Short mmCIF file of C-alpha atoms and ligand atoms in Angstrom, two decimals:
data_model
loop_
_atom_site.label_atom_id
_atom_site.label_comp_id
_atom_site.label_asym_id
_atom_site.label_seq_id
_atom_site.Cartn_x
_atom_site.Cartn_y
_atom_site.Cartn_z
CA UNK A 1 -83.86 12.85 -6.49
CA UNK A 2 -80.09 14.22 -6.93
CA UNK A 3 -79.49 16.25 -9.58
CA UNK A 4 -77.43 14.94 -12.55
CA UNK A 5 -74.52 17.04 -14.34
CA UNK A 6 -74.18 16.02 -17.81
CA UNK A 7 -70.93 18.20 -20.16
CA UNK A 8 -71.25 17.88 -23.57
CA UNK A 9 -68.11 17.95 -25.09
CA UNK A 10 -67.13 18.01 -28.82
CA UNK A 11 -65.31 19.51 -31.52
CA UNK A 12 -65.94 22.42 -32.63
CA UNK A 13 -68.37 22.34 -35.97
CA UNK A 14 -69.68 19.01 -34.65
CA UNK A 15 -73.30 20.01 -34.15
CA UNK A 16 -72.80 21.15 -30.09
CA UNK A 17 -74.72 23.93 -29.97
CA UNK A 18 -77.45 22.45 -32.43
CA UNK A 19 -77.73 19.40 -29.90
CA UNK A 20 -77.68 21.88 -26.66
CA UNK A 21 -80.67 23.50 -28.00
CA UNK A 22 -82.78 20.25 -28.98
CA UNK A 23 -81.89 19.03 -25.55
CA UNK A 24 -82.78 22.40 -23.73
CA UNK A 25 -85.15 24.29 -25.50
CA UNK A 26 -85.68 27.91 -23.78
CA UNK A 27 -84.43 26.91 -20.50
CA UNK A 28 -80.95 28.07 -20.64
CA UNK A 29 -78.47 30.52 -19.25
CA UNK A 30 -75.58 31.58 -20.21
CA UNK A 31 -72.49 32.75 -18.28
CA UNK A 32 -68.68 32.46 -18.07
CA UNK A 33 -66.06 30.09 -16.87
CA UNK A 34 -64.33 31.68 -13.68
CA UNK A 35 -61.20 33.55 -14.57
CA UNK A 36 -60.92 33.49 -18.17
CA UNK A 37 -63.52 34.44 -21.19
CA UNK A 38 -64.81 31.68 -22.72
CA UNK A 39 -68.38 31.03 -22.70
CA UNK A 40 -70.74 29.18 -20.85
CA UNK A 41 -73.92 27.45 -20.92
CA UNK A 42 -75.60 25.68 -18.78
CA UNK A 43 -79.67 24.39 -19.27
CA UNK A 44 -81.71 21.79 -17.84
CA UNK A 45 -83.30 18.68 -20.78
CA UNK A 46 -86.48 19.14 -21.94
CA UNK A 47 -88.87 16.84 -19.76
CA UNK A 48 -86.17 16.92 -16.80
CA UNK A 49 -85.92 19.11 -14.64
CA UNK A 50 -83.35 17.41 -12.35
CA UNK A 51 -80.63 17.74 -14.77
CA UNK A 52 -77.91 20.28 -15.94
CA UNK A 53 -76.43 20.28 -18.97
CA UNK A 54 -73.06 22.06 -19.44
CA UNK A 55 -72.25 23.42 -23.08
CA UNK A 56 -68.31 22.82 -22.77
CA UNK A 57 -66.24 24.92 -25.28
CA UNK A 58 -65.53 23.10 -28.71
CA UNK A 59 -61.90 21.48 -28.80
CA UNK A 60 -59.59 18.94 -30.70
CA UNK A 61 -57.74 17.74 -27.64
CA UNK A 62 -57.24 17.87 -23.98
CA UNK A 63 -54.48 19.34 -23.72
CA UNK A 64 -52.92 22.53 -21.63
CA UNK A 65 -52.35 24.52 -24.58
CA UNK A 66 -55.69 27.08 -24.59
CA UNK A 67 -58.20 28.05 -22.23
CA UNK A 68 -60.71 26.48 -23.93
CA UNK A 69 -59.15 22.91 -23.95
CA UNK A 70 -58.15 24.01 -19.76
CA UNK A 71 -61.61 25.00 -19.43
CA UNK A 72 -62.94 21.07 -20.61
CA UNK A 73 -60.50 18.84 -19.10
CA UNK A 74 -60.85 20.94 -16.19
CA UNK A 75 -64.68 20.72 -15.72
CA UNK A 76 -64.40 16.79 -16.07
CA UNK A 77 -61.40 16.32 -13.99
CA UNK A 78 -62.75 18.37 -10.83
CA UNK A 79 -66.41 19.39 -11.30
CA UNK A 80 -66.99 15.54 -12.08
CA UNK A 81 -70.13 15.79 -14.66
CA UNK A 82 -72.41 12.52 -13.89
CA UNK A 83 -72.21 12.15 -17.58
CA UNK A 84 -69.93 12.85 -20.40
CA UNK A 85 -71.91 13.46 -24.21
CA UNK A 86 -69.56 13.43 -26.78
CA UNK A 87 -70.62 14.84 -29.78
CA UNK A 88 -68.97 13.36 -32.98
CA UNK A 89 -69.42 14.56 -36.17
CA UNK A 90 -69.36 11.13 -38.27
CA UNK A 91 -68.43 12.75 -41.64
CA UNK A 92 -65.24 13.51 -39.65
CA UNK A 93 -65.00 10.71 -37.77
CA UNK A 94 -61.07 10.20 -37.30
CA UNK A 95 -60.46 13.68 -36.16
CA UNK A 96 -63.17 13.35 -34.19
CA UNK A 97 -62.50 10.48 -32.34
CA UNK A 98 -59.00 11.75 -31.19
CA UNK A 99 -60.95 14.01 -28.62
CA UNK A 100 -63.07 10.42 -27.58
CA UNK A 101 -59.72 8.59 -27.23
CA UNK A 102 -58.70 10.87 -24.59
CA UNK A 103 -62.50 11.41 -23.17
CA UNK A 104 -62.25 7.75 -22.24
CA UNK A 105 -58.73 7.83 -20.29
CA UNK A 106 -60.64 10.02 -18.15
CA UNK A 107 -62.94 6.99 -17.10
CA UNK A 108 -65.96 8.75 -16.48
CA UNK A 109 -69.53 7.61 -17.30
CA UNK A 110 -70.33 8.36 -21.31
CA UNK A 111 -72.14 8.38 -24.76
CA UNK A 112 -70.74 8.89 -27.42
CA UNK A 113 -73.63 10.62 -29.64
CA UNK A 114 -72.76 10.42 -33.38
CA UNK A 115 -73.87 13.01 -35.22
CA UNK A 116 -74.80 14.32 -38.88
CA UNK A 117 -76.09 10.58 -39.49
CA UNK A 118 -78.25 11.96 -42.22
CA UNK A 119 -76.10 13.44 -44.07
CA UNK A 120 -73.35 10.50 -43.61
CA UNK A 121 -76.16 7.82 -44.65
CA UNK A 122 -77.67 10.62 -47.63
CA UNK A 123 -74.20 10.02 -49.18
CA UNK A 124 -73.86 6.24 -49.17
CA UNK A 125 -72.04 5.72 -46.00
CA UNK A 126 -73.00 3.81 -43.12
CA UNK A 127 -71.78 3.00 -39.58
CA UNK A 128 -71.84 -0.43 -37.23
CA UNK A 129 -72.90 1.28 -34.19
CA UNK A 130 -72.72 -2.53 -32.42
CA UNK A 131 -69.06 -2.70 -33.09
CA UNK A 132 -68.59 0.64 -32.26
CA UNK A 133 -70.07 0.63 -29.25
CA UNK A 134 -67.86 -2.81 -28.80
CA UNK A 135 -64.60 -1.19 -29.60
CA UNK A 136 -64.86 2.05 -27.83
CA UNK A 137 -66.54 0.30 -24.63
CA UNK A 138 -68.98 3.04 -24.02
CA UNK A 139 -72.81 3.43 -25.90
CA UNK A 140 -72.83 4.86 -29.10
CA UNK A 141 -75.98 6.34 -30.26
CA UNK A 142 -76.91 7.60 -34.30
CA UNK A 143 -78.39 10.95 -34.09
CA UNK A 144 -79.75 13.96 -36.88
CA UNK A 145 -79.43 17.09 -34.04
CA UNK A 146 -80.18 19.37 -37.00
CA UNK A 147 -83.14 16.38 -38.10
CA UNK A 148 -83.99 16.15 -34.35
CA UNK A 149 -83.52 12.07 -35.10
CA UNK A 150 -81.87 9.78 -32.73
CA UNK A 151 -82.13 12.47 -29.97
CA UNK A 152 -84.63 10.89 -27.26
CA UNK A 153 -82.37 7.55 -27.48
CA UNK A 154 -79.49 9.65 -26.79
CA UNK A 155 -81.00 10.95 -23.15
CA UNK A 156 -81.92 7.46 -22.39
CA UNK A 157 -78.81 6.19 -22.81
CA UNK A 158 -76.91 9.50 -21.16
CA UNK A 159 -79.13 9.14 -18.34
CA UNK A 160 -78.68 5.73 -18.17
CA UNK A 161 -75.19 5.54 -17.80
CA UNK A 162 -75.25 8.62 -15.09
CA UNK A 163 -77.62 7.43 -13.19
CA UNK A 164 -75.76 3.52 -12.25
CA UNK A 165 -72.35 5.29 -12.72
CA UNK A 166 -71.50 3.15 -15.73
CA UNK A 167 -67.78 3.15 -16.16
CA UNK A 168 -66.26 2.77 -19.97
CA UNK A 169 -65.70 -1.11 -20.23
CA UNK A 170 -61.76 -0.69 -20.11
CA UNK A 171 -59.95 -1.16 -23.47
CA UNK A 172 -56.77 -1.51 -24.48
CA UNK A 173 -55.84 0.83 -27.07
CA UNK A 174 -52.01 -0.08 -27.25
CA UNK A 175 -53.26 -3.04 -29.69
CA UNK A 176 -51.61 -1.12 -32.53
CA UNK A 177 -48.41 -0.41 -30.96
CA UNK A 178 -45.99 -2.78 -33.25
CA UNK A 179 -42.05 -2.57 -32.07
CA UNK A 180 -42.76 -5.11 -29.25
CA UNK A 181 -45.39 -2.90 -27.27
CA UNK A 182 -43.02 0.04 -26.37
CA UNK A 183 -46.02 2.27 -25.56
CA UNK A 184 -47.94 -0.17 -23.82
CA UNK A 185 -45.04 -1.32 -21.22
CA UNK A 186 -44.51 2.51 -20.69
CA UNK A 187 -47.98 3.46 -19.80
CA UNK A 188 -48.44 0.86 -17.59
CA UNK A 189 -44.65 1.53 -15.62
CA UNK A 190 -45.75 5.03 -15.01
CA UNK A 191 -49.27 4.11 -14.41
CA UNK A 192 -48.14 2.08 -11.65
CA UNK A 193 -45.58 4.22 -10.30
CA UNK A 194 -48.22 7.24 -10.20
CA UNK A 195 -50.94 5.28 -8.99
CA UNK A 196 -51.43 5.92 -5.56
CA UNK A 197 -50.89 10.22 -6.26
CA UNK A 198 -53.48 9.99 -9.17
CA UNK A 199 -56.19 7.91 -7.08
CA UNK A 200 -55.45 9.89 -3.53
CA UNK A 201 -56.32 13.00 -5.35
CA UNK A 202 -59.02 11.35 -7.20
CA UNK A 203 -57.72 12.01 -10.70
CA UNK A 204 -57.76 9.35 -13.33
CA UNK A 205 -54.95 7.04 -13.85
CA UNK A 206 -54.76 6.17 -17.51
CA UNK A 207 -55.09 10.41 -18.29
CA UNK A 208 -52.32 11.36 -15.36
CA UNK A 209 -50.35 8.75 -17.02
CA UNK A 210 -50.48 9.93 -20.72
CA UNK A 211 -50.35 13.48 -19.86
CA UNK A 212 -47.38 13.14 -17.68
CA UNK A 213 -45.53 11.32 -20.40
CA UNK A 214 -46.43 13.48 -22.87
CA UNK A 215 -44.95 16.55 -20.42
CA UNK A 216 -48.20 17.98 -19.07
CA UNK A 217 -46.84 20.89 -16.09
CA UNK A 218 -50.49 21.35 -14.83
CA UNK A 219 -51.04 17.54 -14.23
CA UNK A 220 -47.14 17.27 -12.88
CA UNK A 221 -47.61 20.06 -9.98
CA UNK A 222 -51.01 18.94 -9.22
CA UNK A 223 -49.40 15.28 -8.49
CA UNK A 224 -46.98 16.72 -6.44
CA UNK A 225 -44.15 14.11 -7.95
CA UNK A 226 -40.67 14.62 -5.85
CA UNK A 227 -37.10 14.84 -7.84
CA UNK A 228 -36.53 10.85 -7.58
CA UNK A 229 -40.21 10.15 -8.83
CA UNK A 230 -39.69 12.55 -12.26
CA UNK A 231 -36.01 10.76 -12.96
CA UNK A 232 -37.82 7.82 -13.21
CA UNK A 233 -40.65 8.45 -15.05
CA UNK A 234 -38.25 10.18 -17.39
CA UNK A 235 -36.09 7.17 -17.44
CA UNK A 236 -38.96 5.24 -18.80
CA UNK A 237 -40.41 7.47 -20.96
CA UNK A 238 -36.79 8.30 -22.71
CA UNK A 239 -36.69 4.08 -22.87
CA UNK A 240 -39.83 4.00 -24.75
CA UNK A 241 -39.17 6.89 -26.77
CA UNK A 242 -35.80 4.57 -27.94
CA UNK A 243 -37.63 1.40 -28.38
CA UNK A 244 -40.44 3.17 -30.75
CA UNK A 245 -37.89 5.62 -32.99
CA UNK A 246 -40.45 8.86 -31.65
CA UNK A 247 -40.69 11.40 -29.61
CA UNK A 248 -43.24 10.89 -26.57
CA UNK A 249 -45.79 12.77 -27.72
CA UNK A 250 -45.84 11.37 -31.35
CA UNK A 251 -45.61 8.13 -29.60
CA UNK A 252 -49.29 8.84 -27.58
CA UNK A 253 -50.54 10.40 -30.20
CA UNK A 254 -49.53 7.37 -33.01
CA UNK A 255 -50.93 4.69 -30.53
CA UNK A 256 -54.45 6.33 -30.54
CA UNK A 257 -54.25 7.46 -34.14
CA UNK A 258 -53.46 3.68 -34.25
CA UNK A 259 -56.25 2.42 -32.65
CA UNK A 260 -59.17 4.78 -34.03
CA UNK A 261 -57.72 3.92 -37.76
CA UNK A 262 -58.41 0.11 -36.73
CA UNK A 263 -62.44 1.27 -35.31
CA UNK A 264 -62.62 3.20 -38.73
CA UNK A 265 -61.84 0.22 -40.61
CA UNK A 266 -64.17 -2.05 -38.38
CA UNK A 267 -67.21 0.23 -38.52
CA UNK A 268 -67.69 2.83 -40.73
CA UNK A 269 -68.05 2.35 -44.56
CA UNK A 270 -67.75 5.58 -46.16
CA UNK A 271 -69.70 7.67 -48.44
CA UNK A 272 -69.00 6.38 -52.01
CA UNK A 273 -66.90 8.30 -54.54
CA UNK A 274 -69.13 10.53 -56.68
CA UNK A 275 -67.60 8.57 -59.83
CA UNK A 276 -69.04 5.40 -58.18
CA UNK A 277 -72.32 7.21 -57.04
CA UNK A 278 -72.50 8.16 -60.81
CA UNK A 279 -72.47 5.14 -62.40
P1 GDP B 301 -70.80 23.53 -33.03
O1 GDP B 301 -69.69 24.34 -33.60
O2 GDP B 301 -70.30 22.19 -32.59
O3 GDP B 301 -71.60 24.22 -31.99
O4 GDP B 301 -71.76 23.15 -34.27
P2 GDP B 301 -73.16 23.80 -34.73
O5 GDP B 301 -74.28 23.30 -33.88
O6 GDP B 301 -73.02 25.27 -34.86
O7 GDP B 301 -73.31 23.10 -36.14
C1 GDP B 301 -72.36 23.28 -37.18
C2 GDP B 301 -73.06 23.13 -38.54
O8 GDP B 301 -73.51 21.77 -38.70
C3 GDP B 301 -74.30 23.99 -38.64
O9 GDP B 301 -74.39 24.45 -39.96
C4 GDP B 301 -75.43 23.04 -38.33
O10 GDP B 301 -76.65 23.40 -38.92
C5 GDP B 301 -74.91 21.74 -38.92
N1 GDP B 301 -75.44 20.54 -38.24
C6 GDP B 301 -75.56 20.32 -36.93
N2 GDP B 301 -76.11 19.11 -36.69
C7 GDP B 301 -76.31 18.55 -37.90
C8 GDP B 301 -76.86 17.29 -38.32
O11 GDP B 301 -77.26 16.43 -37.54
N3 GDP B 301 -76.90 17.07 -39.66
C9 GDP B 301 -76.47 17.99 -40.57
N4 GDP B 301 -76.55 17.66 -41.86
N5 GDP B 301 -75.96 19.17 -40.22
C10 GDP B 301 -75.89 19.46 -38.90
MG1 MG B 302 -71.29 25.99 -30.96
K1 K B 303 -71.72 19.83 -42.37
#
């Protein structure tokens, strides 16, 4: 049997390194990325021995601005995990979830495990992990890592989705975007113009699209777009940037803020008030 890569991926304070250690036990090492000083761990799951696990630093987005966030979308882009575990911490879920929104551009087999469910559900709240797992378009699995709850379901499902190279049913996350769809008809122009670069250099074509919109240098050069190719996209972008009244990057980041405020609303009921709990 092949080996299969998993990278857990997450923000930081989510419960990471509590999960890594459930799922790994003793059998870990730890080392560095190549070329800059962030951490890394890698460890096989308890019970399976033909896996990796990769402990991927703890980040907010995937963009270029630090090593760590270089380090993540780097590892997914080019070492191609079999499986991405995303950690979310569901007290937090709509910061959380901004890191998932851009996860999924990267259309790559995942879970999304949702963590702290204990103490979410201790306070009153609760989450409809059936419409969640509807709106997002990957599996979505309730887990305690600190309560060790949840956890085995988690590897079925990761393993699961590695193993028959189950792709995120594709969404369209531009629901939100009112003023006629500005966002939407932009994504797709330079989607389509990019196309063939993203998919000849195997790179995902919904993430090369956003990032390149939103400016991205790394993602630019490593297209290898000539003079002609950036007026255009620039044309378009500076179009959709009229049509919506925002800058591009306000304008990505809106549509997904968009979008995860609409899941919140669907799924999760929060923990009550402690005046309501009170009375
Ligand atoms: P990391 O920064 O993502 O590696 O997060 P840690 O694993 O260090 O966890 C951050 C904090 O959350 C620690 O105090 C953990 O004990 C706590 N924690 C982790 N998982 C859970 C959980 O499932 N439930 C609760 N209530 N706390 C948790
Ligand atoms: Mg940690
Ligand atoms: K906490």
């Amino acid at each position: 049997d092949r080996v299969l890569k998993f990278a857990l991926v997450g923000n930081q304070n989510s419960g990471k390194t509590t999960l890594f250690n459930r799922l790994t036990g003793a059998n870990q090492h730890v080392g560095n990325f190549p070329g800059v000083t962030v951490d890394r761990k890698d460890g096989s799951i308890i019970g399976y021995p033909n896996t990796v696990i990769t402990d991927l630093p703890g980040i907010y987005s995937m963009s270029p601005y630090s090593s760590e966030e270089l380090v993540s979308r780097n590892f997914v882009l080019h070492d191609k995990p079999d499986a991405i575990i995303n950690i979310v911490d569901a007290t937090n879920i709509e910061r959380n979830l901004y890191l998932t929104m851009q996860l999924l551009e990267m259309d790559r087999p995942m879970v999304v495990a949702l963590n702290m469910m204990d103490e979410l559900t201790g306070n009153g709240g609760s989450i409809n992990i059936k419409k969640m797992t509807e709106m997002l378009g990957v599996p979505v699995v309730p887990i305690s890592a600190a309560k060790n709850s949840g956890v085995n379901e988690l590897v079925h499902q990761a393993l699961s989705v590695a193993k028959n190279r189950t792709l995120p049913k594709k969404q369209d996350f531009c629901l939100e975007d009112e003023n006629g769809g500005a966002v939407h008809r932009c994504l797709h122009g330079v989607g389509h113009f990019i196309e063939d670069h993203a998919k000849s250099r195997d790179l995902p074509v919904r993430f090369v699209s956003s990032k390149i919109i939103e400016g991205d240098k790394q993602i630019i050069r490593q297209l290898k777009l000539d003079q002609n190719e950036l007026e255009t996209i620039e044309h378009i972008t500076i179009q959709m940037e009229k049509e919506r009244n925002l800058d591009r990057s306000a304008a990505i980041a809106d549509m997904r803020f968009a979008y995860i405020g609409r899941v919140s609303k669907e799924c999760v009921k929060k923990p009550h008030e402690s005046k309501e709990r009170i009375r």
